[in-house]
Coordinates of C-alpha atoms in Angstrom, one line a residue:
Chain A
G1 CA 151.2 125.4 153.7
D2 CA 149.8 122.0 154.1
S3 CA 150.2 119.7 151.0
V4 CA 149.8 116.1 149.7
T5 CA 152.1 114.4 147.3
Q6 CA 151.2 111.2 145.5
M7 CA 153.2 108.9 143.3
E8 CA 152.8 109.7 139.7
G9 CA 150.7 107.5 137.4
P10 CA 149.5 105.9 135.4
V11 CA 150.0 102.7 137.3
T12 CA 149.2 99.6 135.1
L13 CA 148.7 96.2 136.8
S14 CA 147.4 92.8 135.9
E15 CA 144.4 91.5 137.6
E16 CA 145.1 90.0 141.1
A17 CA 148.4 91.9 141.4
F18 CA 149.3 93.7 144.6
L19 CA 148.7 97.5 144.6
T20 CA 150.6 100.2 146.5
I21 CA 150.0 103.9 145.8
N22 CA 152.3 106.1 147.8
C23 CA 151.0 109.2 149.6
T24 CA 153.0 111.6 151.8
Y25 CA 151.8 114.8 153.4
T26 CA 153.1 118.0 155.0
A27 CA 150.9 119.5 157.7
T28 CA 150.8 121.5 160.8
G29 CA 148.8 119.9 163.5
Y30 CA 147.2 116.6 163.2
P31 CA 145.0 116.3 160.1
S32 CA 142.6 113.5 159.2
L33 CA 143.7 111.6 156.1
F34 CA 141.5 110.3 153.3
W35 CA 141.6 108.4 150.1
Y36 CA 139.0 109.3 147.5
V37 CA 138.4 107.4 144.2
Q38 CA 137.0 108.7 140.9
Y39 CA 135.6 106.1 138.6
P40 CA 135.3 107.0 134.9
G41 CA 132.4 109.4 134.4
E42 CA 131.5 109.6 138.1
G43 CA 132.1 112.0 141.0
L44 CA 134.7 111.6 143.7
Q45 CA 133.8 109.0 146.4
L46 CA 135.3 108.5 149.7
L47 CA 137.2 105.2 149.8
L48 CA 138.6 105.2 153.3
K49 CA 139.8 107.5 156.1
A50 CA 141.9 107.7 159.2
T51 CA 141.6 110.4 161.8
K52 CA 144.6 109.8 164.1
A53 CA 148.1 108.4 164.1
D54 CA 148.3 104.6 163.7
D55 CA 144.7 104.3 162.6
K56 CA 144.0 102.0 159.7
G57 CA 141.3 102.8 157.3
S58 CA 139.8 100.0 155.2
N59 CA 137.1 99.5 152.6
K60 CA 136.5 97.2 149.6
G61 CA 139.8 95.4 150.2
F62 CA 141.8 98.6 150.3
E63 CA 143.8 99.6 153.3
A64 CA 145.9 102.6 154.4
T65 CA 147.6 103.3 157.8
Y66 CA 148.2 106.8 159.2
R67 CA 151.9 106.9 159.8
K68 CA 152.8 110.1 161.7
E69 CA 156.5 109.3 161.9
T70 CA 156.9 109.0 158.1
T71 CA 154.0 111.4 157.3
S72 CA 152.6 108.8 155.0
F73 CA 149.2 107.3 154.2
H74 CA 150.0 104.7 151.5
L75 CA 147.0 102.9 149.8
E76 CA 147.3 99.1 149.4
K77 CA 145.2 96.3 148.1
G78 CA 146.2 92.6 148.0
S79 CA 144.5 91.6 144.7
V80 CA 143.2 94.3 142.3
Q81 CA 140.4 93.7 139.9
V82 CA 139.6 95.3 136.6
S83 CA 136.8 97.2 138.3
D84 CA 139.3 99.0 140.5
S85 CA 140.5 101.0 137.4
A86 CA 140.0 104.6 138.5
V87 CA 141.9 107.7 139.7
Y88 CA 142.8 107.7 143.3
F89 CA 143.3 110.9 145.4
C90 CA 144.9 111.2 148.7
A91 CA 143.7 114.1 150.8
L92 CA 144.0 115.8 154.3
T93 CA 142.0 118.2 156.3
Q94 CA 143.2 121.7 156.7
G95 CA 140.9 123.8 158.8
G96 CA 137.5 123.3 157.4
K97 CA 138.5 121.9 154.0
L98 CA 140.1 119.1 152.1
I99 CA 143.5 119.4 150.4
F100 CA 144.1 116.9 147.6
G101 CA 147.1 115.4 146.0
Q102 CA 147.3 115.3 142.2
G103 CA 145.8 111.9 141.8
T104 CA 147.1 108.6 140.6
E105 CA 145.5 106.8 137.7
L106 CA 145.2 103.0 138.1
S107 CA 144.6 100.8 135.1
V108 CA 144.0 97.1 135.8
K109 CA 144.3 94.7 132.8
P110 CA 142.5 91.3 132.7
Chain B
D1 CA 118.4 110.9 143.7
T2 CA 119.5 112.4 147.0
G3 CA 123.1 113.1 146.2
V4 CA 124.8 116.4 145.3
S5 CA 123.5 117.8 142.1
Q6 CA 125.3 120.2 139.8
N7 CA 123.9 122.1 136.8
P8 CA 124.7 122.4 134.1
R9 CA 126.9 119.4 133.5
H10 CA 128.7 121.1 130.6
K11 CA 129.0 124.7 129.6
I12 CA 130.8 126.2 126.6
T13 CA 131.2 130.0 126.6
K14 CA 133.0 132.6 124.8
R15 CA 135.9 134.5 126.4
G16 CA 134.6 137.5 128.2
Q17 CA 131.2 136.2 129.0
N18 CA 129.8 135.6 132.5
V19 CA 128.8 132.1 133.6
T20 CA 126.9 130.8 136.6
F21 CA 126.8 127.3 138.0
R22 CA 124.4 125.8 140.5
C23 CA 124.9 123.2 143.2
D24 CA 122.2 121.5 145.2
P25 CA 123.8 119.8 148.2
I26 CA 122.4 116.9 150.2
S27 CA 119.5 118.5 152.0
E28 CA 120.6 118.1 155.6
H29 CA 124.2 119.1 155.0
N30 CA 125.2 122.4 156.4
R31 CA 128.6 122.6 154.7
L32 CA 129.1 123.2 151.0
Y33 CA 132.4 123.4 149.2
W34 CA 133.5 124.5 145.7
Y35 CA 136.6 123.0 144.0
R36 CA 138.2 123.3 140.6
Q37 CA 139.9 120.4 138.9
T38 CA 142.0 120.6 135.7
L39 CA 143.2 117.6 133.7
G40 CA 145.7 115.5 135.5
Q41 CA 145.4 117.4 138.8
G42 CA 143.6 117.0 142.0
P43 CA 140.7 119.2 143.1
E44 CA 141.8 122.7 144.1
F45 CA 139.9 124.4 146.9
L46 CA 138.0 127.5 146.0
T47 CA 135.6 128.4 148.8
Y48 CA 133.3 126.9 151.4
F49 CA 130.1 127.8 153.3
Q50 CA 128.7 126.8 156.6
N51 CA 125.0 127.3 156.2
E52 CA 124.7 130.7 154.4
A53 CA 128.1 132.1 155.7
Q54 CA 131.1 132.0 153.4
L55 CA 133.8 131.0 155.8
E56 CA 136.9 130.8 153.6
K57 CA 137.9 131.8 150.1
S58 CA 141.1 130.7 148.5
R59 CA 143.7 133.4 148.1
L60 CA 144.3 132.1 144.6
L61 CA 140.7 132.9 143.6
S62 CA 140.4 135.9 141.3
D63 CA 137.9 138.5 142.2
R64 CA 136.1 137.6 139.0
F65 CA 134.8 134.6 141.0
S66 CA 132.0 134.9 143.4
A67 CA 129.9 132.4 145.3
E68 CA 126.7 132.6 147.2
R69 CA 124.5 130.3 149.3
P70 CA 121.3 132.2 150.1
K71 CA 119.3 130.6 152.9
G72 CA 121.9 128.0 153.4
S73 CA 120.5 125.7 150.7
F74 CA 121.7 125.7 147.1
S75 CA 124.8 127.6 146.0
T76 CA 125.8 129.4 142.9
L77 CA 129.3 130.1 141.6
E78 CA 129.6 132.9 139.1
I79 CA 132.7 133.7 136.9
Q80 CA 132.7 137.1 135.3
R81 CA 134.6 138.0 132.2
T82 CA 135.7 134.4 131.6
E83 CA 139.2 133.6 130.4
Q84 CA 140.6 130.5 128.7
G85 CA 142.4 129.7 131.9
D86 CA 139.1 129.2 133.6
S87 CA 138.4 126.1 131.6
A88 CA 138.2 123.3 134.1
M89 CA 135.8 121.0 135.9
Y90 CA 134.0 122.8 138.8
L91 CA 133.1 120.4 141.7
C92 CA 130.7 121.0 144.5
A93 CA 130.7 118.9 147.7
S94 CA 128.7 118.9 150.9
S95 CA 129.1 117.5 154.4
L96 CA 127.3 117.4 157.7
G97 CA 128.8 119.0 160.7
G98 CA 131.7 121.3 161.4
R99 CA 134.4 118.7 161.3
L100 CA 135.7 117.1 158.1
N101 CA 136.0 113.7 159.9
T102 CA 132.5 113.2 158.4
E103 CA 132.4 112.3 154.7
A104 CA 132.2 115.0 152.0
F105 CA 129.9 114.0 149.1
F106 CA 130.8 115.3 145.7
G107 CA 128.7 116.1 142.7
Q108 CA 129.6 115.0 139.2
G109 CA 130.8 118.5 138.4
T110 CA 130.3 121.2 135.7
R111 CA 132.8 121.1 132.9
L112 CA 133.5 124.6 131.7
T113 CA 135.1 125.3 128.3
V114 CA 136.0 128.8 127.4
V115 CA 136.6 129.4 123.7

């Protein structure tokens, strides 16, 4: 079945460092792809999305490009802040629902 | 607050007892989803509704689990004869429309502990 695989965490970075969180997927058809973020004590929030190949989703300085040829949707940010510390989930649509990866915890130190 | 609301936020129950959780979606959203999340894992799909119709239920879901969405508004998730393995965070989400290109909004979850 369809699935999402993320790089394992935790990822620890210093403020202003470059961030990449890898995400690859297995899917039949052409799913939409998402990154959700979960800040401590809060619910999941949509960070960005891409609905077709070569689309780039972006929000709050984060970007991810839908790469059909490599079945990837890696999350990047040029300069992370302490406030970006959270758990990040990659997800795809399967039928009427979202399928999530296992999450990657990001910790940003001042 | 017009977001997705879940109650209770925390529930501790003894093994073998029944528990029921409630989810109030964003009012105009016709789709409602239930997920389960354990520590260090991503949310795992349980079931979803479009209006009052339950369209899909995970094959992994035990028949001790049942969900309803009467009148297409709030939803309840009941777990009968709870087991320690049911301990998890139960998440509810809602979205507008039949395609998941629209955003799904999540509640803060109900944390269940079975002792």
